[in-house]
mmCIF file of C-alpha atoms and ligand atoms in Angstrom:
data_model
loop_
_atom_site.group_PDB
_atom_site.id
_atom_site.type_symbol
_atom_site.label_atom_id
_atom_site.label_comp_id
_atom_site.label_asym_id
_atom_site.label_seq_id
_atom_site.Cartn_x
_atom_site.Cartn_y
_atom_site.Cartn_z
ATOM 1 C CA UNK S 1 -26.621 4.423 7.394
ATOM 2 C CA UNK S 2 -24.497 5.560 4.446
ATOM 3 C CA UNK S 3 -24.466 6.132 0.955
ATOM 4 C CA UNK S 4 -21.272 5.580 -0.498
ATOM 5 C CA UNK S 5 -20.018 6.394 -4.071
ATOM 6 C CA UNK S 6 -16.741 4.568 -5.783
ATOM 7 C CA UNK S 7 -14.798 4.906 -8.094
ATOM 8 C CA UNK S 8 -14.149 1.189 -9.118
ATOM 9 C CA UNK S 9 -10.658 0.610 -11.325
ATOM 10 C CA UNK S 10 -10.186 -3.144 -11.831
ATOM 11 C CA UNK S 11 -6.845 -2.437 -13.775
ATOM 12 C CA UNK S 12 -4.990 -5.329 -15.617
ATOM 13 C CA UNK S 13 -3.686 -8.766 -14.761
ATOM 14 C CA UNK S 14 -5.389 -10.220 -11.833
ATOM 15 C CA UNK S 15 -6.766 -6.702 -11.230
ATOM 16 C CA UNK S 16 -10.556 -7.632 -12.444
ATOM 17 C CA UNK S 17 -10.721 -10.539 -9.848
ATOM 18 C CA UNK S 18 -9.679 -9.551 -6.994
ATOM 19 C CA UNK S 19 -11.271 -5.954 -7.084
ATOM 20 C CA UNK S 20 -15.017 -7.969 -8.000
ATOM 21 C CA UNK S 21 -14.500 -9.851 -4.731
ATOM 22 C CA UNK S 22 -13.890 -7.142 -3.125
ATOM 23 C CA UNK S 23 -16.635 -5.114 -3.997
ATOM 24 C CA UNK S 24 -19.003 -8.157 -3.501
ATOM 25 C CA UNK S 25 -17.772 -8.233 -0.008
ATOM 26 C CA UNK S 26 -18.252 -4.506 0.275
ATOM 27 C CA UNK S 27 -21.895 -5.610 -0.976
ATOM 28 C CA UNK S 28 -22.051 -7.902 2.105
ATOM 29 C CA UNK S 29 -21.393 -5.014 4.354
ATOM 30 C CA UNK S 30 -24.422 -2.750 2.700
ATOM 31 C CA UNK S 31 -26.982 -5.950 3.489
ATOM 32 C CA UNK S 32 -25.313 -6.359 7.115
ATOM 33 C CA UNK S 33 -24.929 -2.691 7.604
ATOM 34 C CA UNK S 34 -27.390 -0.809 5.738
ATOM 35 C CA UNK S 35 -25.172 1.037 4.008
ATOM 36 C CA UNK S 36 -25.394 1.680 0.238
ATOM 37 C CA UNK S 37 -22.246 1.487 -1.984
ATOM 38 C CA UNK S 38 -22.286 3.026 -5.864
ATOM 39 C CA UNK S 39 -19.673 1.295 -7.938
ATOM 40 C CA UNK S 40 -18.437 3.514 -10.887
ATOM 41 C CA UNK S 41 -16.251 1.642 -13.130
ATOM 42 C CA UNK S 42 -13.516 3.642 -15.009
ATOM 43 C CA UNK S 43 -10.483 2.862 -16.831
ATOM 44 C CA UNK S 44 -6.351 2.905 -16.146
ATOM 45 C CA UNK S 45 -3.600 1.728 -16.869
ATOM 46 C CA UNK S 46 -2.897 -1.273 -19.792
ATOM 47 C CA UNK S 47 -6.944 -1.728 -20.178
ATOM 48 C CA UNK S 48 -7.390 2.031 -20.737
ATOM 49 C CA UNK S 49 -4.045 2.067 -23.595
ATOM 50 C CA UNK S 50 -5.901 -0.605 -25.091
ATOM 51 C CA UNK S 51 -9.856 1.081 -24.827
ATOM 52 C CA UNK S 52 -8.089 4.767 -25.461
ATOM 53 C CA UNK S 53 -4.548 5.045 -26.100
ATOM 54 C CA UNK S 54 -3.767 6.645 -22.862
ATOM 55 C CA UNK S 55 -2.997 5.137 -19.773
ATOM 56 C CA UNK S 56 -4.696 7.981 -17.786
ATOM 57 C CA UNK S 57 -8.196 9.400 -19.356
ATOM 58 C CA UNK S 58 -9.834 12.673 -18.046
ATOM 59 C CA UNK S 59 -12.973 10.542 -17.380
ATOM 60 C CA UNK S 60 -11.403 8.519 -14.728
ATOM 61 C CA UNK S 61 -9.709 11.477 -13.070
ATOM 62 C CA UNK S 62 -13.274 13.094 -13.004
ATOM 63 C CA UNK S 63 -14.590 10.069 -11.812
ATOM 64 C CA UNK S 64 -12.259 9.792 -9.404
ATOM 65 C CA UNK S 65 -12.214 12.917 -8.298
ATOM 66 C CA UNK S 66 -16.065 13.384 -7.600
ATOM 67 C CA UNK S 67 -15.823 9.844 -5.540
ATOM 68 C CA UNK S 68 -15.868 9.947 -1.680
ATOM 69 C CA UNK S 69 -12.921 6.541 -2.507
ATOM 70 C CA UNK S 70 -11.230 4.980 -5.077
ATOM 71 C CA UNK S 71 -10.824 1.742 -5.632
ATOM 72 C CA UNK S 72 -7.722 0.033 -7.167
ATOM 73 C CA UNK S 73 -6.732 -3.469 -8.579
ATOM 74 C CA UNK S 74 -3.552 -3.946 -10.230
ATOM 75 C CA UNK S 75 -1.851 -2.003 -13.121
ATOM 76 C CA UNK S 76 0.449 -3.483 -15.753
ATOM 77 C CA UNK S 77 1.638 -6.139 -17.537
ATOM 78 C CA UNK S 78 4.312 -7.324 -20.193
ATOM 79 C CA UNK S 79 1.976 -6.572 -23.122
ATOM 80 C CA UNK S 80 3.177 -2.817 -22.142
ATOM 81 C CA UNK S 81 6.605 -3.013 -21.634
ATOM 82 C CA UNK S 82 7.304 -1.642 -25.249
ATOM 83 C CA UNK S 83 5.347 1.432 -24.627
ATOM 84 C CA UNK S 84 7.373 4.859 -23.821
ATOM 85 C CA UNK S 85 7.837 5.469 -20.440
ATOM 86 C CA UNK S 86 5.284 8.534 -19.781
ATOM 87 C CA UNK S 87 2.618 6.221 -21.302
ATOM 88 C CA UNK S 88 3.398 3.291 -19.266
ATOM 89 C CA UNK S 89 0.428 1.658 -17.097
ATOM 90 C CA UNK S 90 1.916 2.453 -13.736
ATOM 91 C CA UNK S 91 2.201 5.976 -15.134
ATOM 92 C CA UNK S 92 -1.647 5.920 -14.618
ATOM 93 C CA UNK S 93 -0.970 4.924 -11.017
ATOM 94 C CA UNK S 94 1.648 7.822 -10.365
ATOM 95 C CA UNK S 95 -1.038 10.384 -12.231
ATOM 96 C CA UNK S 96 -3.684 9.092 -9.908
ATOM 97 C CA UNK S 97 -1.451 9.779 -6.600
ATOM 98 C CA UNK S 98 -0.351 13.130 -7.879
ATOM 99 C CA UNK S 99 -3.735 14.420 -9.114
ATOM 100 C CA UNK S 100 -5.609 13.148 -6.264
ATOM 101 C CA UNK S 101 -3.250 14.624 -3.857
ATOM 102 C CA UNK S 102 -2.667 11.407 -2.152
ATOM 103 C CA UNK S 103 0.669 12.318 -0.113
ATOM 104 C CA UNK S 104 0.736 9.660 2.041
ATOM 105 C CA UNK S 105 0.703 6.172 1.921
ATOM 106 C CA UNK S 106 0.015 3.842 4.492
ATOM 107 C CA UNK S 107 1.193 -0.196 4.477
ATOM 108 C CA UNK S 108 0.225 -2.035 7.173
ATOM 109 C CA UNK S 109 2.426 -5.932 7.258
ATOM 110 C CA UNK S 110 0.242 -8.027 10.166
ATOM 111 C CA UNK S 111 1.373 -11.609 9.969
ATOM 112 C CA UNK S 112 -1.750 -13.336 11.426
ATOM 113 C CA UNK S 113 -0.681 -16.055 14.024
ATOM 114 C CA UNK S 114 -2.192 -19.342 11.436
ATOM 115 C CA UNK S 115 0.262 -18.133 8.590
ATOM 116 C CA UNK S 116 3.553 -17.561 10.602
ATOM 117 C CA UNK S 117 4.859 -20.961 9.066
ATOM 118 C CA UNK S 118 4.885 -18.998 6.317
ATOM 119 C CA UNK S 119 7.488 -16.293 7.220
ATOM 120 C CA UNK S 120 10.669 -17.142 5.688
ATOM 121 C CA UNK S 121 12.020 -15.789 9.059
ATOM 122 C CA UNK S 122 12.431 -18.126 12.424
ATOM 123 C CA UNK S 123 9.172 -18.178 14.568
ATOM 124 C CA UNK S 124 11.763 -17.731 17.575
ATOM 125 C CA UNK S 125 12.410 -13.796 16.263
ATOM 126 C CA UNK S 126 8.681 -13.720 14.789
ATOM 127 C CA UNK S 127 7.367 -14.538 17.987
ATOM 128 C CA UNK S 128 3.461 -15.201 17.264
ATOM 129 C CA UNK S 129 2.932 -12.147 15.704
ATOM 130 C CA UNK S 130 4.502 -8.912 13.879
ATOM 131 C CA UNK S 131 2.622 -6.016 13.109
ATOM 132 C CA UNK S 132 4.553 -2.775 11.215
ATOM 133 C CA UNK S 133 3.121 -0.053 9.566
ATOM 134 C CA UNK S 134 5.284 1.622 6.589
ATOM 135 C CA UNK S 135 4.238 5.276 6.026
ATOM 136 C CA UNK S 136 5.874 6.440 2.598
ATOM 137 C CA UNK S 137 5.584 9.633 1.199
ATOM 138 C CA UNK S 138 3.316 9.035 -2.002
ATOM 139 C CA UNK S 139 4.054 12.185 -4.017
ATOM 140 C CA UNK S 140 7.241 13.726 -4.428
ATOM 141 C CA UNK S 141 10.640 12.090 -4.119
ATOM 142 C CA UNK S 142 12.777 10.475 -7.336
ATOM 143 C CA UNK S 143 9.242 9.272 -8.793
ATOM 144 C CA UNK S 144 7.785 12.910 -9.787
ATOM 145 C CA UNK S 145 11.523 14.810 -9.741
ATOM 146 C CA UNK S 146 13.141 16.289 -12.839
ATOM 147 C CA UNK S 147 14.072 13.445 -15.154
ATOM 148 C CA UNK S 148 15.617 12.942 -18.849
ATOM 149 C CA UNK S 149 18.445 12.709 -20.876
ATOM 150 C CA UNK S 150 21.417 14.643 -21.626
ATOM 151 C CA UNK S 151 25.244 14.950 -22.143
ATOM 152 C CA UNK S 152 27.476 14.010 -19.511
ATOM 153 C CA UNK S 153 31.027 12.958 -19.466
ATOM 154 C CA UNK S 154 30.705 9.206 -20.748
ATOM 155 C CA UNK S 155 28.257 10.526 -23.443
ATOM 156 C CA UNK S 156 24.323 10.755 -23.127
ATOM 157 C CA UNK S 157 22.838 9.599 -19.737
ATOM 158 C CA UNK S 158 19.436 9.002 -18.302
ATOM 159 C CA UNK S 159 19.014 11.328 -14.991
ATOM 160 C CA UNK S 160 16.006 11.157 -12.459
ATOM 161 C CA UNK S 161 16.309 13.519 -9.170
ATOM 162 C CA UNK S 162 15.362 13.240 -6.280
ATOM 163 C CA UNK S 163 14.168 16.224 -3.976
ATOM 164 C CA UNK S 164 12.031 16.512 -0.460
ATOM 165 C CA UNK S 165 10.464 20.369 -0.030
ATOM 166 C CA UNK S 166 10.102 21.335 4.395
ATOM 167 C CA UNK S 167 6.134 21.237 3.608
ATOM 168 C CA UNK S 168 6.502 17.729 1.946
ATOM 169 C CA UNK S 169 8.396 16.459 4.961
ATOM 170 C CA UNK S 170 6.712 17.753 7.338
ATOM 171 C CA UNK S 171 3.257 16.637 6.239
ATOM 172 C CA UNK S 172 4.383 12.938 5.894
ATOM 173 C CA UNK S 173 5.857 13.333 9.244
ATOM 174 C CA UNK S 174 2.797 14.196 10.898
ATOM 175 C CA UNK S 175 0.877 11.132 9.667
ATOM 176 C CA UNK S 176 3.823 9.237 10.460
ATOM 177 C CA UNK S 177 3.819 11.033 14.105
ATOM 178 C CA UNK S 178 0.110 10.523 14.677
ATOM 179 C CA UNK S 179 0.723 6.736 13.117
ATOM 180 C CA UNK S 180 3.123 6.121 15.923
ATOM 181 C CA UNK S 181 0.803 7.739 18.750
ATOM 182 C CA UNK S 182 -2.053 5.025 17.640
ATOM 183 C CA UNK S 183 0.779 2.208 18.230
ATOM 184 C CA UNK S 184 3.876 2.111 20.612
ATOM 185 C CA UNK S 185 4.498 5.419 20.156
ATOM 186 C CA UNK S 186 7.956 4.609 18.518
ATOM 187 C CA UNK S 187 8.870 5.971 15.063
ATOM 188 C CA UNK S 188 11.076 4.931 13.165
ATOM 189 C CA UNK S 189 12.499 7.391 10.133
ATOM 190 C CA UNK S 190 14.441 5.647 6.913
ATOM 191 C CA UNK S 191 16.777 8.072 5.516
ATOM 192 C CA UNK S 192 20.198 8.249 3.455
ATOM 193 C CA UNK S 193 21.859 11.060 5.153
ATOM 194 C CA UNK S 194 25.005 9.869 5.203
ATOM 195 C CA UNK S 195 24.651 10.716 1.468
ATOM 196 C CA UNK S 196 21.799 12.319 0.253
ATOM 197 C CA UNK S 197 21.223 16.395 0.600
ATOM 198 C CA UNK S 198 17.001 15.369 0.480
ATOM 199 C CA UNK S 199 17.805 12.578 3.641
ATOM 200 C CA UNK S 200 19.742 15.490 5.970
ATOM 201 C CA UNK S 201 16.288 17.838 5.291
ATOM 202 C CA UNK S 202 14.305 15.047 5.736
ATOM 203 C CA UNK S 203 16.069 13.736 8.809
ATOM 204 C CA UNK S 204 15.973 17.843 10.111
ATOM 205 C CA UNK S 205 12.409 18.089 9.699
ATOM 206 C CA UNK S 206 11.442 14.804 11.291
ATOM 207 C CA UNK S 207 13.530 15.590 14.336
ATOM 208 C CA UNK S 208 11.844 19.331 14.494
ATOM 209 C CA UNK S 209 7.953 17.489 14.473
ATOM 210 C CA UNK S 210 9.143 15.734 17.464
ATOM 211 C CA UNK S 211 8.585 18.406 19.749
ATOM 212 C CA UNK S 212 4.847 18.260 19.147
ATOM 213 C CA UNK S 213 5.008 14.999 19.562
ATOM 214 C CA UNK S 214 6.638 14.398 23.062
ATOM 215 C CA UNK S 215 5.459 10.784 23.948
ATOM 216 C CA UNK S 216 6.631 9.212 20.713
ATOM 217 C CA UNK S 217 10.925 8.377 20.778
ATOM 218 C CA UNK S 218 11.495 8.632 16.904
ATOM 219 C CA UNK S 219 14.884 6.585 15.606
ATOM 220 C CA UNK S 220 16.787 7.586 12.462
ATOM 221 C CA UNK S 221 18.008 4.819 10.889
ATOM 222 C CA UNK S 222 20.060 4.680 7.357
ATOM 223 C CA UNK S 223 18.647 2.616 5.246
ATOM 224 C CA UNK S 224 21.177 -0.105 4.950
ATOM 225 C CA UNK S 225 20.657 -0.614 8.105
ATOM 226 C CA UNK S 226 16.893 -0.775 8.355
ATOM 227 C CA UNK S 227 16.795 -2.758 6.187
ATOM 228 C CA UNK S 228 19.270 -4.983 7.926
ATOM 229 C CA UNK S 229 16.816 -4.980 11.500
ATOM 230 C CA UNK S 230 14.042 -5.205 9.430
ATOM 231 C CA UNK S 231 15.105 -9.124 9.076
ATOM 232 C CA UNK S 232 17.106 -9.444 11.978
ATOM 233 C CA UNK S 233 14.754 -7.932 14.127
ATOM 234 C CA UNK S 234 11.518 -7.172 13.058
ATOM 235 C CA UNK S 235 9.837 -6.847 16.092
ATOM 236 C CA UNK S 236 11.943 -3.302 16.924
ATOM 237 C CA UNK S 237 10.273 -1.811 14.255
ATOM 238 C CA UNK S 238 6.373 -0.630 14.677
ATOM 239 C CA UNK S 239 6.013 1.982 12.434
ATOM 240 C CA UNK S 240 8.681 3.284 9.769
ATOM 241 C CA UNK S 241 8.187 6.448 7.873
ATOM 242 C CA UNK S 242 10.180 6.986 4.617
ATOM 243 C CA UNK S 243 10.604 8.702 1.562
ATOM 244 C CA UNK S 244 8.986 7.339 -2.126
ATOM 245 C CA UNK S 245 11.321 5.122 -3.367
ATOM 246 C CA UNK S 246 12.757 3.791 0.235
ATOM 247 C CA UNK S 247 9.301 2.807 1.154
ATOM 248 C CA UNK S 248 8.548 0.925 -2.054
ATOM 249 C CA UNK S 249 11.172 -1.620 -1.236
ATOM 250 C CA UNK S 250 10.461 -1.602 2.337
ATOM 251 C CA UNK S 251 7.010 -2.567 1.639
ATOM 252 C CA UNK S 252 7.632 -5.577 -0.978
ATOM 253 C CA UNK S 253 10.767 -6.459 2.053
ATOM 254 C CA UNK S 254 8.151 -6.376 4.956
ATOM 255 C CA UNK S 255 5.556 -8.612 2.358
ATOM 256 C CA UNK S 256 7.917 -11.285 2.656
ATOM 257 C CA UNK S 257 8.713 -11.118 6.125
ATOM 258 C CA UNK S 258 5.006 -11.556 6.819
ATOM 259 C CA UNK S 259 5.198 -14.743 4.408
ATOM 260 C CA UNK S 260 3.246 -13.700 0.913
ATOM 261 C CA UNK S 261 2.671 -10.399 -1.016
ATOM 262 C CA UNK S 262 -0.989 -11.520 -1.861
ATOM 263 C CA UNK S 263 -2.025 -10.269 2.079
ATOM 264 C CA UNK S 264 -1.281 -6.613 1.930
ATOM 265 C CA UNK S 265 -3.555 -3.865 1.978
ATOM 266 C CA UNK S 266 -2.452 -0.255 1.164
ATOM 267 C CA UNK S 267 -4.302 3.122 1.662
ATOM 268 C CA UNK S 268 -3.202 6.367 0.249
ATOM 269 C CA UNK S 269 -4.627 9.410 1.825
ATOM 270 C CA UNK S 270 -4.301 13.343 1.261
ATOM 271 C CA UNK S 271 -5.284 16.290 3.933
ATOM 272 C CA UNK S 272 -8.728 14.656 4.132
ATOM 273 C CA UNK S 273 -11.084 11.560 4.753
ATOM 274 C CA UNK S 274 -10.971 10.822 0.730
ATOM 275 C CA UNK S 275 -8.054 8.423 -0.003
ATOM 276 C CA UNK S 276 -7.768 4.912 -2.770
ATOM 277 C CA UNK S 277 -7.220 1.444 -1.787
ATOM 278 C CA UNK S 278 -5.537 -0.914 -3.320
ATOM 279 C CA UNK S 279 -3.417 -3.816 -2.540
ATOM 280 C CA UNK S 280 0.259 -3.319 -2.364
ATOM 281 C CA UNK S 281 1.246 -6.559 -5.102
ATOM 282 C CA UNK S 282 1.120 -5.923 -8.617
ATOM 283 C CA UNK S 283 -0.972 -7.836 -11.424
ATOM 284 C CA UNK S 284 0.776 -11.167 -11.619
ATOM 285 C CA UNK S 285 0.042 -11.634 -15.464
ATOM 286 C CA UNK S 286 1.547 -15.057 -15.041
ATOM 287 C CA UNK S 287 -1.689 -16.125 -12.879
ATOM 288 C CA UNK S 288 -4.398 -13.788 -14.671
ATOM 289 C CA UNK S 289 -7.725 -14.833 -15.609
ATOM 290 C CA UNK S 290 -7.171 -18.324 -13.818
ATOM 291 C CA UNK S 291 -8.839 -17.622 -10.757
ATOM 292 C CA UNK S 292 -5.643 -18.448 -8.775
ATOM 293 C CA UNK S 293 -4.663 -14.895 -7.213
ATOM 294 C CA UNK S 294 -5.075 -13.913 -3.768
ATOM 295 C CA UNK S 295 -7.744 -11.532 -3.034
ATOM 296 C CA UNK S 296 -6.816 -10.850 0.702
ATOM 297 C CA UNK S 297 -5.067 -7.841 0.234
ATOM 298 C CA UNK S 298 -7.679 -6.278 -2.075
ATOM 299 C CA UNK S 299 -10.177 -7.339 1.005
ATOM 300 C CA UNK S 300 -8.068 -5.812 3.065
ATOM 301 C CA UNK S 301 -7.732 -2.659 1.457
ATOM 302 C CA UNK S 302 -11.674 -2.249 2.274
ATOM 303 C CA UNK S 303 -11.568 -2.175 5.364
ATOM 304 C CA UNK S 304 -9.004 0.378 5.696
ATOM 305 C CA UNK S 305 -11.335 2.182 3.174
ATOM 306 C CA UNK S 306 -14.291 1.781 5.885
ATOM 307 C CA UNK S 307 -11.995 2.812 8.606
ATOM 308 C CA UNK S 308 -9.931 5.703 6.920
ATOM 309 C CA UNK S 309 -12.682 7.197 4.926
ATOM 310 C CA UNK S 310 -15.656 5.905 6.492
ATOM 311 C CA UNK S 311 -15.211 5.499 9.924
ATOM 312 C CA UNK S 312 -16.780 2.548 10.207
ATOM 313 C CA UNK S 313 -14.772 0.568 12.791
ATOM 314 C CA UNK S 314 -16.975 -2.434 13.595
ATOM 315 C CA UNK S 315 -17.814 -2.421 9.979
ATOM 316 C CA UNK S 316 -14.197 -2.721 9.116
ATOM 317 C CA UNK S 317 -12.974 -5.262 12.133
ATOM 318 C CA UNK S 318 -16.199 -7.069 10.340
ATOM 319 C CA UNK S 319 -14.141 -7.753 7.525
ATOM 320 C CA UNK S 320 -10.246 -8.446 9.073
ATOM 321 C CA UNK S 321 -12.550 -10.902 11.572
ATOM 322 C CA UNK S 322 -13.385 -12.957 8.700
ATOM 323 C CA UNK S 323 -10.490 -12.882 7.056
ATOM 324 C CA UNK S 324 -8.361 -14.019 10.141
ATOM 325 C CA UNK S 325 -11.038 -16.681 10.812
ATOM 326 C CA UNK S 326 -10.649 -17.938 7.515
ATOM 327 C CA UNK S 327 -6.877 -18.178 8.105
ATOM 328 C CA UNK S 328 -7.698 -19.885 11.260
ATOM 329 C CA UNK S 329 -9.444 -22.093 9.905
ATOM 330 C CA UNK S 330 -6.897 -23.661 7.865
ATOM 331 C CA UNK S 331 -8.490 -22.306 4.384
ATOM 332 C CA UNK S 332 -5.397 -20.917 1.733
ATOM 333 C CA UNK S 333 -4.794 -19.958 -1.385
ATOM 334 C CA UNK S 334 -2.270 -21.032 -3.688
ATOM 335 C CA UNK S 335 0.521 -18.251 -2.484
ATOM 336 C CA UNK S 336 -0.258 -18.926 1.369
ATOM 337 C CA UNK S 337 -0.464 -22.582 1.302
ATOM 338 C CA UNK S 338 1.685 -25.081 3.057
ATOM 339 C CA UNK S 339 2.562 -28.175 1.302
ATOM 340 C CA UNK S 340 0.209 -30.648 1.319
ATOM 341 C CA UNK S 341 -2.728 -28.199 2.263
ATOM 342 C CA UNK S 342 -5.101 -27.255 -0.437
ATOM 343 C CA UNK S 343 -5.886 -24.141 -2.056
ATOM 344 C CA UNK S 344 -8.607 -22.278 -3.214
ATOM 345 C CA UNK S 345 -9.414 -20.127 -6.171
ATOM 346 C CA UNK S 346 -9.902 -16.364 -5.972
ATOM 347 C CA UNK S 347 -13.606 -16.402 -5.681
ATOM 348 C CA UNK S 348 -13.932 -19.554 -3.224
ATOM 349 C CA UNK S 349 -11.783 -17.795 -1.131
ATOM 350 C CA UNK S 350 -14.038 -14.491 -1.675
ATOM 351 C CA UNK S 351 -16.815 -16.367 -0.915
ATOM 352 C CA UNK S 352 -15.502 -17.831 2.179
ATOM 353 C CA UNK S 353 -14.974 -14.839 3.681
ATOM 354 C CA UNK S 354 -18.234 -13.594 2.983
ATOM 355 C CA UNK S 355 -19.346 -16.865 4.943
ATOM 356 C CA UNK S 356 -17.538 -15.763 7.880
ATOM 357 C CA UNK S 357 -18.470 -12.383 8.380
ATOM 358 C CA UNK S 358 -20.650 -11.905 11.450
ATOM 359 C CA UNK S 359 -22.123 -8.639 12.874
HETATM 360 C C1 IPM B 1 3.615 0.183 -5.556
HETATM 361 C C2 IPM B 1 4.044 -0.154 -6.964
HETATM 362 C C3 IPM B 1 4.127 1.121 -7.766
HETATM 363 C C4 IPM B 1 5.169 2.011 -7.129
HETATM 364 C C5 IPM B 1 4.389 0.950 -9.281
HETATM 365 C C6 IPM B 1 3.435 -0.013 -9.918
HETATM 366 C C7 IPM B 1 4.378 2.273 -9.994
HETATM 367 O O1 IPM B 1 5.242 -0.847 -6.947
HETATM 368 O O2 IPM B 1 2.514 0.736 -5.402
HETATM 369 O O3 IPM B 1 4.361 -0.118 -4.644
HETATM 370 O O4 IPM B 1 6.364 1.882 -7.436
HETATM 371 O O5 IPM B 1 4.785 2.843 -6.319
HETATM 372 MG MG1 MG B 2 5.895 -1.414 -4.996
#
């Protein structure tokens, strides 16, 4: 029986909702369980501009930091968009990552059989199920490279770089590697090195790992054309590994293909058990504060927390079981419904799944 302590950042938008779900279905676990969780609320993002003036505060890095997880809601919103870039609310996201050493980031897209009307894609290439994993490097890559502005031949530009170190690579790679072991021991690697000096180290490094690795058959694909399969043929992809940026739109591509953005989890994890989850959509001002939003994904991200940091696996399958027999039993939200079906709010749909969890 376990005593867990978390760092709790609701964030902005539909943040606050969807994380208090979340932790009340973490609460759930603890009385089915016996496990204890500590919630430690700190600030990021738009709500700590607004409380502090900086999108980042030392407290919630300390907090953070002396957590065994972190939990994550949503950052952002248009009530920001006029403040300078370093001090934007998802610059308290990137901080996070960086500080926390949180390398590697791992985006499961399951479409569960009862929504696969909702795939935009034909249920003859779906098949009853799809289940990828994206693995993008979390850390380095065009989002932390050199950036600014200077002189260039049509006058003053704005530059960002991108650039992959061996030890970068290779780190990612393993996760990725071990990743594909878990599944069908196929790995797929998302590069530009047709192009890009960063993509032919990348693609080196990736093919080097394979040796330890003998079971898994890796596949490098460009990344026009992954993201071509990735429609036309989901089901050849299992597990994709990638760099920063590539896996950003990878994961908001393979959202869609599983039917809504509101059902995916995300966990981002360093050299050890400690990682943050958080789900992979953003705030959705437009729906904030009506109790509309999804919490799935924020569910979700738990019990990758209890499996990845934890290891509590029958406490975790606790929580997808739930969650898949709330699907199955025709109960949506707003995002996920069909026409004609109705939806619930954010905390009906909490509570359901609280219903449904069984030991
Ligand atoms: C994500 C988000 C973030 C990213 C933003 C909010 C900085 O899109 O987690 O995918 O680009 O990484
Ligand atoms: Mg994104």
């Amino acid at each position: 029986m376990g005593n867990y302590n978390l760092a709790v950042i609701k964030g902005d938008g539909i943040g606050p909702e969807i994380v208090t779900e979340a932790m009340k279905v973490l609460e759930k676990i603890g009385t089915m369980f016996g496990h204890t969780f500590a919630f430690t609320e700190c600030l990021a993002g738009g709500a700590a501009i607004d409380a502090t003036g900086q999108c980042l505060p030392e407290e919630t890095i300390a907090a953070c930091k002396g957590a065994d997880a972190v939990i994550l809601g949503a950052v952002g919103g248009p009530k920001w968009d006029n403040v300078p870039g370093n001090q934007r609310p998802e610059r308290a996201l990137l901080g996070l990552r960086d500080q926390l050493g949180l390398f590697s980031n791992l985006r499961p897209a399951i479409i569960h059989q009862a929504l696969s009307a909702a795939s935009p894609i034909k249920a003859e290439i779906i098949g009853d199920s799809l289940d990828i994993l994206i693995v993008r490097e979390l850390t380095g890559g065009i989002y932390f490279g050199d950036r600014g502005y200077r002189e260039g031949k049509y006058g003053t530009e704005a530059y960002d770089t991108e650039s992959y170190s061996e030890t970068e690579i290779r780190r990612i790679g393993k996760t990725a590697y071990e990743a594909a072991m878990a599944r069908k021991k196929h790995l797929v690697s998302v590069d530009k090195a047709n192009v890009l000096e960063s993509s032919r180290l990348w693609r080196k490094i990736i093919t080097e790992l394979a040796a330890d690795y003998p079971e898994v058959t890796v596949e490098h694909m460009y990344v026009y054309n992954a993201a071509m399969q990735l429609v036309r043929n989901p089901k050849q992809v299992v597990v994709i590994v990638t760099s920063n940026m590539f896996g950003d739109i990878f994961a908001d591509e393979a959202s869609q293909i599983t039917g809504s953005i509101g059902m995916l989890p995300s966990a981002s994890l360093g050299e050890g058990a400690f990682g943050m989850y958080e789900p992979i959509h953003g705030s959705a001002p437009d729906i904030a504060g009506q109790n509309k939003a999804n919490p799935i994904a924020t569910i979700l991200s738990m019990a990758m927390m209890l499996r990845y940091t934890f290891g509590l696996e029958a406490e975790a399958s606790c929580i997808e079981q739930a969650v898949t027999n709330v699907l199955n039993a025709g109960f949506r939200t707003a995002d996920i419904a069909s026409e004609g079906e109705t939806a619930l709010g954010t905390k009906e749909m909490g509570e359901k799944i609280r219903e449904k969890m069984v030991k």
